[in-house]
């Protein structure tokens, strides 16, 4: 079993008497990429801030590499690299000065480490210029370099692809994937680009109103799907589903809906036909993670 | 010393330096010192012209008739009905002091670089210098919040108290540089302007007023350069206190403009409050009221009874320690939500 890098257990956070996070638990293993999804105001950012030590949980524990972020802050944080809500660096300094300064804050970061991180994000050419002259995309790259100089075990990225062009996003995706696969870094990415998460992440956690609504592997999420059929005999079709496949379906607007494992769909369809049911239309309700996300977080009412 | 802390202090100093604030401060200092020195030279020559008509004495003792004239001017003010009773006390002491200078052959008038440096600090210590200090300290922490860089600063493997301590130490270093710069610039500029250095001239300090009378028995005669060191040490202390309070404000408000605004309002408002000092003694515990430390050295300064060099120093010290405690408590506990 892979080593657990990040563990959240029943984390609560109350800000000004309002409970923003209502008991969140999840974990990330070495080399795993977890996508953190949720509508605006769901508590994504608050959770990420607690993981990187910018704010303290009201209740619950957060461990990074088995070091508690509250009790053993320095040890835990030495394993964490992050970009929280945009790569905010010192505009009045050069990219190189920024990195040198931040590198000095960690023990044992060498010039070679800095150069390695810079090459990884492809920022060699503009490093001597002031950050104020950078485009947002370049700032994102520098932000990532900053998060990597001290060889973290956990990378926490909040909306990391904001401001990157399509080529940049693609490149960024490859960097993240290779960091996870080759160096075994655990990555936590929050994003509102669900297609991004679908392409980049192994696991996904969908949160709303401070609660994790769905937490599973992306492949499981997409293979377990709600399907609807248009048939000429709804009652009979439901019976077949129940008796043969042990699946409970329901009738919605003259159609049958049921949640099944996608791999069983051909089998079910064949069974319908064999039993004399005329099948006119079959479709899966959620084609993408985005549909699933919208369905799960449906009726999100931010202001409560 | 802790290796990480040392590097953090280095970082903080280089941050402040790369904001080019020290250039701004040096520029302001140079302009003001030149103007002030020019003004003083002008004033001295004017009064020399005025008094030289009424006297025939000349040579190295040319200052003596002027001092005598000033004593008689002060005596006129003393007998005037418009003079308030508590300033009469001060005037009496001033007269005695001038008399002491005459008797002991100490020249308090002819401008020299040494005297100028002291005067500049005496005049600057309660408003001008604190403003320069606020420029430096006002955005120390709030600037990191304004630019949101506080996030990369506080997500490193460094405890928060160490981050804050490094910021504070860096500021102390820069305050010291500003004081040193003030000293060097004022000596150099005025020295070339007056063409007189005067470091080894005697200065009398330690006058005491007892019952409105000058007690010269405790007077310590110093050389000018020793007096400069004394006054500039007080200037350094006052700068550190004002800087510490400004540092606290910058932790509390999280916005640079507000932070500097609050401190400026406090300084200027505080000097208004000084007007009520005689009738409302609680004002003496306010830090702004106690900034004028070098004035105590002249002996003719006592805003109200109960205030002394020791008293003011203690009040300032309590304010600084309090500000530091508040800064550290708030900074280490707060949630960073920018």
PDB file of N, CA and C in Angstrom, chain B residues 200-289:
ATOM      1  N   UNK B 200      34.325  69.878  19.704  1.00  0.00           N
ATOM      2  CA  UNK B 200      34.942  69.885  21.027  1.00  0.00           C
ATOM      3  C   UNK B 200      34.534  71.099  21.862  1.00  0.00           C
ATOM      4  N   UNK B 201      33.516  71.814  21.374  1.00  0.00           N
ATOM      5  CA  UNK B 201      33.000  72.919  22.187  1.00  0.00           C
ATOM      6  C   UNK B 201      32.301  72.364  23.418  1.00  0.00           C
ATOM      7  N   UNK B 202      32.349  73.110  24.529  1.00  0.00           N
ATOM      8  CA  UNK B 202      31.676  72.619  25.729  1.00  0.00           C
ATOM      9  C   UNK B 202      30.166  72.840  25.665  1.00  0.00           C
ATOM     10  N   UNK B 203      29.429  71.917  26.245  1.00  0.00           N
ATOM     11  CA  UNK B 203      27.978  72.033  26.348  1.00  0.00           C
ATOM     12  C   UNK B 203      27.632  71.810  27.810  1.00  0.00           C
ATOM     13  N   UNK B 204      26.694  72.574  28.319  1.00  0.00           N
ATOM     14  CA  UNK B 204      26.266  72.350  29.699  1.00  0.00           C
ATOM     15  C   UNK B 204      24.914  71.672  29.697  1.00  0.00           C
ATOM     16  N   UNK B 205      24.806  70.591  30.446  1.00  0.00           N
ATOM     17  CA  UNK B 205      23.530  69.901  30.514  1.00  0.00           C
ATOM     18  C   UNK B 205      23.297  69.435  31.942  1.00  0.00           C
ATOM     19  N   UNK B 206      22.077  69.042  32.221  1.00  0.00           N
ATOM     20  CA  UNK B 206      21.757  68.554  33.566  1.00  0.00           C
ATOM     21  C   UNK B 206      21.246  69.648  34.474  1.00  0.00           C
ATOM     22  N   UNK B 207      20.789  70.763  33.882  1.00  0.00           N
ATOM     23  CA  UNK B 207      20.157  71.801  34.706  1.00  0.00           C
ATOM     24  C   UNK B 207      18.934  71.226  35.393  1.00  0.00           C
ATOM     25  N   UNK B 208      18.724  71.656  36.586  1.00  0.00           N
ATOM     26  CA  UNK B 208      17.509  71.221  37.279  1.00  0.00           C
ATOM     27  C   UNK B 208      16.741  72.446  37.705  1.00  0.00           C
ATOM     28  N   UNK B 209      15.441  72.381  37.620  1.00  0.00           N
ATOM     29  CA  UNK B 209      14.658  73.500  38.109  1.00  0.00           C
ATOM     30  C   UNK B 209      13.995  73.077  39.408  1.00  0.00           C
ATOM     31  N   UNK B 210      14.265  73.821  40.430  1.00  0.00           N
ATOM     32  CA  UNK B 210      13.643  73.529  41.718  1.00  0.00           C
ATOM     33  C   UNK B 210      12.855  74.756  42.131  1.00  0.00           C
ATOM     34  N   UNK B 211      11.551  74.579  42.201  1.00  0.00           N
ATOM     35  CA  UNK B 211      10.679  75.697  42.576  1.00  0.00           C
ATOM     36  C   UNK B 211      10.826  76.873  41.643  1.00  0.00           C
ATOM     37  N   UNK B 212      10.953  76.589  40.346  1.00  0.00           N
ATOM     38  CA  UNK B 212      11.017  77.675  39.375  1.00  0.00           C
ATOM     39  C   UNK B 212      12.370  78.367  39.351  1.00  0.00           C
ATOM     40  N   UNK B 213      13.338  77.831  40.061  1.00  0.00           N
ATOM     41  CA  UNK B 213      14.688  78.412  40.052  1.00  0.00           C
ATOM     42  C   UNK B 213      15.656  77.409  39.445  1.00  0.00           C
ATOM     43  N   UNK B 214      16.635  77.897  38.775  1.00  0.00           N
ATOM     44  CA  UNK B 214      17.590  76.995  38.155  1.00  0.00           C
ATOM     45  C   UNK B 214      18.622  76.536  39.180  1.00  0.00           C
ATOM     46  N   UNK B 215      18.795  75.238  39.209  1.00  0.00           N
ATOM     47  CA  UNK B 215      19.812  74.695  40.104  1.00  0.00           C
ATOM     48  C   UNK B 215      20.978  74.221  39.252  1.00  0.00           C
ATOM     49  N   UNK B 216      22.061  74.980  39.299  1.00  0.00           N
ATOM     50  CA  UNK B 216      23.188  74.678  38.427  1.00  0.00           C
ATOM     51  C   UNK B 216      24.211  73.769  39.089  1.00  0.00           C
ATOM     52  N   UNK B 217      23.881  73.311  40.283  1.00  0.00           N
ATOM     53  CA  UNK B 217      24.877  72.531  41.020  1.00  0.00           C
ATOM     54  C   UNK B 217      25.131  71.167  40.379  1.00  0.00           C
ATOM     55  N   UNK B 218      24.118  70.649  39.657  1.00  0.00           N
ATOM     56  CA  UNK B 218      24.287  69.327  39.056  1.00  0.00           C
ATOM     57  C   UNK B 218      24.672  69.373  37.584  1.00  0.00           C
ATOM     58  N   UNK B 219      24.969  70.555  37.119  1.00  0.00           N
ATOM     59  CA  UNK B 219      25.255  70.692  35.691  1.00  0.00           C
ATOM     60  C   UNK B 219      26.500  69.883  35.313  1.00  0.00           C
ATOM     61  N   UNK B 220      26.332  69.130  34.229  1.00  0.00           N
ATOM     62  CA  UNK B 220      27.467  68.357  33.731  1.00  0.00           C
ATOM     63  C   UNK B 220      27.967  69.051  32.479  1.00  0.00           C
ATOM     64  N   UNK B 221      29.249  69.305  32.454  1.00  0.00           N
ATOM     65  CA  UNK B 221      29.797  69.901  31.237  1.00  0.00           C
ATOM     66  C   UNK B 221      30.270  68.781  30.314  1.00  0.00           C
ATOM     67  N   UNK B 222      29.710  68.794  29.116  1.00  0.00           N
ATOM     68  CA  UNK B 222      30.076  67.778  28.123  1.00  0.00           C
ATOM     69  C   UNK B 222      30.738  68.454  26.948  1.00  0.00           C
ATOM     70  N   UNK B 223      31.388  67.658  26.142  1.00  0.00           N
ATOM     71  CA  UNK B 223      31.843  68.184  24.862  1.00  0.00           C
ATOM     72  C   UNK B 223      30.718  67.976  23.853  1.00  0.00           C
ATOM     73  N   UNK B 224      30.724  68.796  22.819  1.00  0.00           N
ATOM     74  CA  UNK B 224      29.632  68.749  21.850  1.00  0.00           C
ATOM     75  C   UNK B 224      29.410  67.349  21.281  1.00  0.00           C
ATOM     76  N   UNK B 225      30.490  66.649  20.958  1.00  0.00           N
ATOM     77  CA  UNK B 225      30.320  65.331  20.326  1.00  0.00           C
ATOM     78  C   UNK B 225      29.703  64.340  21.290  1.00  0.00           C
ATOM     79  N   UNK B 226      30.001  64.509  22.575  1.00  0.00           N
ATOM     80  CA  UNK B 226      29.379  63.618  23.557  1.00  0.00           C
ATOM     81  C   UNK B 226      27.880  63.893  23.638  1.00  0.00           C
ATOM     82  N   UNK B 227      27.565  65.180  23.571  1.00  0.00           N
ATOM     83  CA  UNK B 227      26.160  65.572  23.609  1.00  0.00           C
ATOM     84  C   UNK B 227      25.414  65.032  22.385  1.00  0.00           C
ATOM     85  N   UNK B 228      26.096  65.060  21.240  1.00  0.00           N
ATOM     86  CA  UNK B 228      25.480  64.523  20.016  1.00  0.00           C
ATOM     87  C   UNK B 228      25.127  63.053  20.205  1.00  0.00           C
ATOM     88  N   UNK B 229      26.071  62.300  20.732  1.00  0.00           N
ATOM     89  CA  UNK B 229      25.827  60.868  20.958  1.00  0.00           C
ATOM     90  C   UNK B 229      24.617  60.674  21.866  1.00  0.00           C
ATOM     91  N   UNK B 230      24.553  61.495  22.920  1.00  0.00           N
ATOM     92  CA  UNK B 230      23.450  61.401  23.876  1.00  0.00           C
ATOM     93  C   UNK B 230      22.111  61.670  23.194  1.00  0.00           C
ATOM     94  N   UNK B 231      22.046  62.797  22.469  1.00  0.00           N
ATOM     95  CA  UNK B 231      20.787  63.191  21.833  1.00  0.00           C
ATOM     96  C   UNK B 231      20.371  62.180  20.760  1.00  0.00           C
ATOM     97  N   UNK B 232      21.352  61.697  19.993  1.00  0.00           N
ATOM     98  CA  UNK B 232      20.994  60.759  18.925  1.00  0.00           C
ATOM     99  C   UNK B 232      20.618  59.395  19.476  1.00  0.00           C
ATOM    100  N   UNK B 233      21.153  59.039  20.642  1.00  0.00           N
ATOM    101  CA  UNK B 233      20.709  57.794  21.267  1.00  0.00           C
ATOM    102  C   UNK B 233      19.248  57.909  21.658  1.00  0.00           C
ATOM    103  N   UNK B 234      18.883  59.059  22.207  1.00  0.00           N
ATOM    104  CA  UNK B 234      17.479  59.284  22.550  1.00  0.00           C
ATOM    105  C   UNK B 234      16.628  59.246  21.277  1.00  0.00           C
ATOM    106  N   UNK B 235      17.151  59.856  20.201  1.00  0.00           N
ATOM    107  CA  UNK B 235      16.440  59.840  18.928  1.00  0.00           C
ATOM    108  C   UNK B 235      16.226  58.418  18.437  1.00  0.00           C
ATOM    109  N   UNK B 236      17.235  57.593  18.607  1.00  0.00           N
ATOM    110  CA  UNK B 236      17.134  56.186  18.197  1.00  0.00           C
ATOM    111  C   UNK B 236      16.063  55.479  19.017  1.00  0.00           C
ATOM    112  N   UNK B 237      16.090  55.735  20.317  1.00  0.00           N
ATOM    113  CA  UNK B 237      15.118  55.090  21.201  1.00  0.00           C
ATOM    114  C   UNK B 237      13.695  55.494  20.817  1.00  0.00           C
ATOM    115  N   UNK B 238      13.484  56.798  20.617  1.00  0.00           N
ATOM    116  CA  UNK B 238      12.154  57.281  20.245  1.00  0.00           C
ATOM    117  C   UNK B 238      11.717  56.665  18.910  1.00  0.00           C
ATOM    118  N   UNK B 239      12.651  56.606  17.945  1.00  0.00           N
ATOM    119  CA  UNK B 239      12.316  56.013  16.643  1.00  0.00           C
ATOM    120  C   UNK B 239      11.897  54.563  16.794  1.00  0.00           C
ATOM    121  N   UNK B 240      12.615  53.823  17.624  1.00  0.00           N
ATOM    122  CA  UNK B 240      12.272  52.411  17.820  1.00  0.00           C
ATOM    123  C   UNK B 240      10.888  52.278  18.445  1.00  0.00           C
ATOM    124  N   UNK B 241      10.569  53.161  19.405  1.00  0.00           N
ATOM    125  CA  UNK B 241       9.258  53.088  20.049  1.00  0.00           C
ATOM    126  C   UNK B 241       8.159  53.403  19.040  1.00  0.00           C
ATOM    127  N   UNK B 242       8.313  54.510  18.322  1.00  0.00           N
ATOM    128  CA  UNK B 242       7.304  54.874  17.320  1.00  0.00           C
ATOM    129  C   UNK B 242       7.204  53.764  16.271  1.00  0.00           C
ATOM    130  N   UNK B 243       8.363  53.231  15.861  1.00  0.00           N
ATOM    131  CA  UNK B 243       8.388  52.154  14.877  1.00  0.00           C
ATOM    132  C   UNK B 243       7.673  50.912  15.382  1.00  0.00           C
ATOM    133  N   UNK B 244       7.854  50.585  16.662  1.00  0.00           N
ATOM    134  CA  UNK B 244       7.205  49.404  17.224  1.00  0.00           C
ATOM    135  C   UNK B 244       5.695  49.564  17.235  1.00  0.00           C
ATOM    136  N   UNK B 245       5.244  50.769  17.598  1.00  0.00           N
ATOM    137  CA  UNK B 245       3.792  51.005  17.628  1.00  0.00           C
ATOM    138  C   UNK B 245       3.240  50.968  16.206  1.00  0.00           C
ATOM    139  N   UNK B 246       3.975  51.568  15.271  1.00  0.00           N
ATOM    140  CA  UNK B 246       3.568  51.540  13.865  1.00  0.00           C
ATOM    141  C   UNK B 246       3.524  50.099  13.341  1.00  0.00           C
ATOM    142  N   UNK B 247       4.482  49.300  13.797  1.00  0.00           N
ATOM    143  CA  UNK B 247       4.554  47.874  13.444  1.00  0.00           C
ATOM    144  C   UNK B 247       3.291  47.152  13.916  1.00  0.00           C
ATOM    145  N   UNK B 248       2.874  47.450  15.149  1.00  0.00           N
ATOM    146  CA  UNK B 248       1.656  46.836  15.682  1.00  0.00           C
ATOM    147  C   UNK B 248       0.450  47.225  14.825  1.00  0.00           C
ATOM    148  N   UNK B 249       0.366  48.521  14.507  1.00  0.00           N
ATOM    149  CA  UNK B 249      -0.766  48.973  13.693  1.00  0.00           C
ATOM    150  C   UNK B 249      -0.766  48.239  12.353  1.00  0.00           C
ATOM    151  N   UNK B 250       0.422  48.030  11.782  1.00  0.00           N
ATOM    152  CA  UNK B 250       0.472  47.367  10.475  1.00  0.00           C
ATOM    153  C   UNK B 250       0.089  45.893  10.596  1.00  0.00           C
ATOM    154  N   UNK B 251       0.251  45.304  11.784  1.00  0.00           N
ATOM    155  CA  UNK B 251      -0.240  43.935  11.986  1.00  0.00           C
ATOM    156  C   UNK B 251      -1.760  43.950  12.104  1.00  0.00           C
ATOM    157  N   UNK B 252      -2.282  44.989  12.771  1.00  0.00           N
ATOM    158  CA  UNK B 252      -3.707  45.003  13.088  1.00  0.00           C
ATOM    159  C   UNK B 252      -4.593  45.356  11.900  1.00  0.00           C
ATOM    160  N   UNK B 253      -4.159  46.305  11.050  1.00  0.00           N
ATOM    161  CA  UNK B 253      -5.116  46.791  10.053  1.00  0.00           C
ATOM    162  C   UNK B 253      -5.027  46.102   8.686  1.00  0.00           C
ATOM    163  N   UNK B 254      -3.946  45.465   8.342  1.00  0.00           N
ATOM    164  CA  UNK B 254      -3.831  44.686   7.106  1.00  0.00           C
ATOM    165  C   UNK B 254      -4.014  45.488   5.826  1.00  0.00           C
ATOM    166  N   UNK B 255      -3.822  46.794   5.902  1.00  0.00           N
ATOM    167  CA  UNK B 255      -3.912  47.604   4.695  1.00  0.00           C
ATOM    168  C   UNK B 255      -2.940  48.759   4.858  1.00  0.00           C
ATOM    169  N   UNK B 256      -2.036  48.905   3.896  1.00  0.00           N
ATOM    170  CA  UNK B 256      -0.935  49.849   4.058  1.00  0.00           C
ATOM    171  C   UNK B 256      -1.417  51.286   4.233  1.00  0.00           C
ATOM    172  N   UNK B 257      -2.347  51.704   3.380  1.00  0.00           N
ATOM    173  CA  UNK B 257      -2.806  53.093   3.450  1.00  0.00           C
ATOM    174  C   UNK B 257      -3.430  53.375   4.808  1.00  0.00           C
ATOM    175  N   UNK B 258      -4.258  52.460   5.276  1.00  0.00           N
ATOM    176  CA  UNK B 258      -4.894  52.645   6.579  1.00  0.00           C
ATOM    177  C   UNK B 258      -3.847  52.691   7.675  1.00  0.00           C
ATOM    178  N   UNK B 259      -2.887  51.787   7.577  1.00  0.00           N
ATOM    179  CA  UNK B 259      -1.867  51.692   8.614  1.00  0.00           C
ATOM    180  C   UNK B 259      -1.082  52.999   8.753  1.00  0.00           C
ATOM    181  N   UNK B 260      -0.638  53.540   7.627  1.00  0.00           N
ATOM    182  CA  UNK B 260       0.122  54.789   7.668  1.00  0.00           C
ATOM    183  C   UNK B 260      -0.783  55.938   8.102  1.00  0.00           C
ATOM    184  N   UNK B 261      -2.030  55.929   7.609  1.00  0.00           N
ATOM    185  CA  UNK B 261      -2.985  56.965   7.987  1.00  0.00           C
ATOM    186  C   UNK B 261      -3.251  56.991   9.480  1.00  0.00           C
ATOM    187  N   UNK B 262      -3.470  55.813  10.054  1.00  0.00           N
ATOM    188  CA  UNK B 262      -3.746  55.723  11.493  1.00  0.00           C
ATOM    189  C   UNK B 262      -2.580  56.296  12.291  1.00  0.00           C
ATOM    190  N   UNK B 263      -1.348  55.932  11.898  1.00  0.00           N
ATOM    191  CA  UNK B 263      -0.187  56.400  12.649  1.00  0.00           C
ATOM    192  C   UNK B 263       0.001  57.909  12.527  1.00  0.00           C
ATOM    193  N   UNK B 264      -0.232  58.438  11.327  1.00  0.00           N
ATOM    194  CA  UNK B 264      -0.075  59.879  11.153  1.00  0.00           C
ATOM    195  C   UNK B 264      -1.124  60.631  11.946  1.00  0.00           C
ATOM    196  N   UNK B 265      -2.352  60.132  11.918  1.00  0.00           N
ATOM    197  CA  UNK B 265      -3.422  60.768  12.685  1.00  0.00           C
ATOM    198  C   UNK B 265      -3.089  60.738  14.176  1.00  0.00           C
ATOM    199  N   UNK B 266      -2.526  59.614  14.635  1.00  0.00           N
ATOM    200  CA  UNK B 266      -2.177  59.491  16.044  1.00  0.00           C
ATOM    201  C   UNK B 266      -1.109  60.513  16.431  1.00  0.00           C
ATOM    202  N   UNK B 267      -0.086  60.621  15.577  1.00  0.00           N
ATOM    203  CA  UNK B 267       1.007  61.556  15.878  1.00  0.00           C
ATOM    204  C   UNK B 267       0.524  63.006  15.911  1.00  0.00           C
ATOM    205  N   UNK B 268      -0.236  63.370  14.873  1.00  0.00           N
ATOM    206  CA  UNK B 268      -0.677  64.757  14.781  1.00  0.00           C
ATOM    207  C   UNK B 268      -1.742  65.034  15.840  1.00  0.00           C
ATOM    208  N   UNK B 269      -2.674  64.082  15.983  1.00  0.00           N
ATOM    209  CA  UNK B 269      -3.707  64.231  17.007  1.00  0.00           C
ATOM    210  C   UNK B 269      -3.093  64.296  18.396  1.00  0.00           C
ATOM    211  N   UNK B 270      -2.068  63.476  18.595  1.00  0.00           N
ATOM    212  CA  UNK B 270      -1.411  63.451  19.901  1.00  0.00           C
ATOM    213  C   UNK B 270      -0.777  64.781  20.245  1.00  0.00           C
ATOM    214  N   UNK B 271      -0.241  65.460  19.226  1.00  0.00           N
ATOM    215  CA  UNK B 271       0.381  66.747  19.527  1.00  0.00           C
ATOM    216  C   UNK B 271      -0.679  67.812  19.813  1.00  0.00           C
ATOM    217  N   UNK B 272      -1.902  67.609  19.297  1.00  0.00           N
ATOM    218  CA  UNK B 272      -3.008  68.490  19.705  1.00  0.00           C
ATOM    219  C   UNK B 272      -3.301  68.289  21.187  1.00  0.00           C
ATOM    220  N   UNK B 273      -3.379  67.005  21.564  1.00  0.00           N
ATOM    221  CA  UNK B 273      -3.737  66.671  22.938  1.00  0.00           C
ATOM    222  C   UNK B 273      -2.793  67.315  23.943  1.00  0.00           C
ATOM    223  N   UNK B 274      -1.559  67.504  23.505  1.00  0.00           N
ATOM    224  CA  UNK B 274      -0.542  68.079  24.375  1.00  0.00           C
ATOM    225  C   UNK B 274      -0.999  69.429  24.965  1.00  0.00           C
ATOM    226  N   UNK B 275      -1.877  70.122  24.233  1.00  0.00           N
ATOM    227  CA  UNK B 275      -2.387  71.415  24.686  1.00  0.00           C
ATOM    228  C   UNK B 275      -3.132  71.301  26.012  1.00  0.00           C
ATOM    229  N   UNK B 276      -3.771  70.134  26.218  1.00  0.00           N
ATOM    230  CA  UNK B 276      -4.581  69.973  27.428  1.00  0.00           C
ATOM    231  C   UNK B 276      -3.779  69.436  28.599  1.00  0.00           C
ATOM    232  N   UNK B 277      -2.484  69.231  28.337  1.00  0.00           N
ATOM    233  CA  UNK B 277      -1.649  68.515  29.292  1.00  0.00           C
ATOM    234  C   UNK B 277      -1.733  69.099  30.700  1.00  0.00           C
ATOM    235  N   UNK B 278      -1.745  70.420  30.776  1.00  0.00           N
ATOM    236  CA  UNK B 278      -1.718  71.053  32.091  1.00  0.00           C
ATOM    237  C   UNK B 278      -2.971  70.732  32.899  1.00  0.00           C
ATOM    238  N   UNK B 279      -4.121  70.655  32.201  1.00  0.00           N
ATOM    239  CA  UNK B 279      -5.376  70.477  32.932  1.00  0.00           C
ATOM    240  C   UNK B 279      -5.847  69.036  32.976  1.00  0.00           C
ATOM    241  N   UNK B 280      -5.317  68.239  32.090  1.00  0.00           N
ATOM    242  CA  UNK B 280      -5.818  66.863  31.988  1.00  0.00           C
ATOM    243  C   UNK B 280      -4.614  65.927  32.034  1.00  0.00           C
ATOM    244  N   UNK B 281      -4.150  65.607  33.228  1.00  0.00           N
ATOM    245  CA  UNK B 281      -2.865  64.916  33.396  1.00  0.00           C
ATOM    246  C   UNK B 281      -2.810  63.527  32.758  1.00  0.00           C
ATOM    247  N   UNK B 282      -3.964  62.911  32.495  1.00  0.00           N
ATOM    248  CA  UNK B 282      -3.949  61.566  31.907  1.00  0.00           C
ATOM    249  C   UNK B 282      -3.235  61.565  30.555  1.00  0.00           C
ATOM    250  N   UNK B 283      -3.213  62.716  29.911  1.00  0.00           N
ATOM    251  CA  UNK B 283      -2.588  62.819  28.589  1.00  0.00           C
ATOM    252  C   UNK B 283      -1.100  62.482  28.657  1.00  0.00           C
ATOM    253  N   UNK B 284      -0.508  62.641  29.842  1.00  0.00           N
ATOM    254  CA  UNK B 284       0.933  62.381  29.943  1.00  0.00           C
ATOM    255  C   UNK B 284       1.276  60.905  29.773  1.00  0.00           C
ATOM    256  N   UNK B 285       0.269  60.026  29.826  1.00  0.00           N
ATOM    257  CA  UNK B 285       0.540  58.601  29.614  1.00  0.00           C
ATOM    258  C   UNK B 285       0.426  58.201  28.147  1.00  0.00           C
ATOM    259  N   UNK B 286       0.079  59.162  27.287  1.00  0.00           N
ATOM    260  CA  UNK B 286      -0.025  58.908  25.855  1.00  0.00           C
ATOM    261  C   UNK B 286       1.370  59.008  25.249  1.00  0.00           C
ATOM    262  N   UNK B 287       1.732  58.075  24.350  1.00  0.00           N
ATOM    263  CA  UNK B 287       3.133  58.037  23.919  1.00  0.00           C
ATOM    264  C   UNK B 287       3.569  59.291  23.162  1.00  0.00           C
ATOM    265  N   UNK B 288       2.647  59.866  22.379  1.00  0.00           N
ATOM    266  CA  UNK B 288       3.030  61.024  21.562  1.00  0.00           C
ATOM    267  C   UNK B 288       3.487  62.188  22.447  1.00  0.00           C
ATOM    268  N   UNK B 289       2.865  62.310  23.620  1.00  0.00           N
ATOM    269  CA  UNK B 289       3.201  63.400  24.535  1.00  0.00           C
ATOM    270  C   UNK B 289       4.623  63.283  25.069  1.00  0.00           C
TER     271      UNK B 289
END
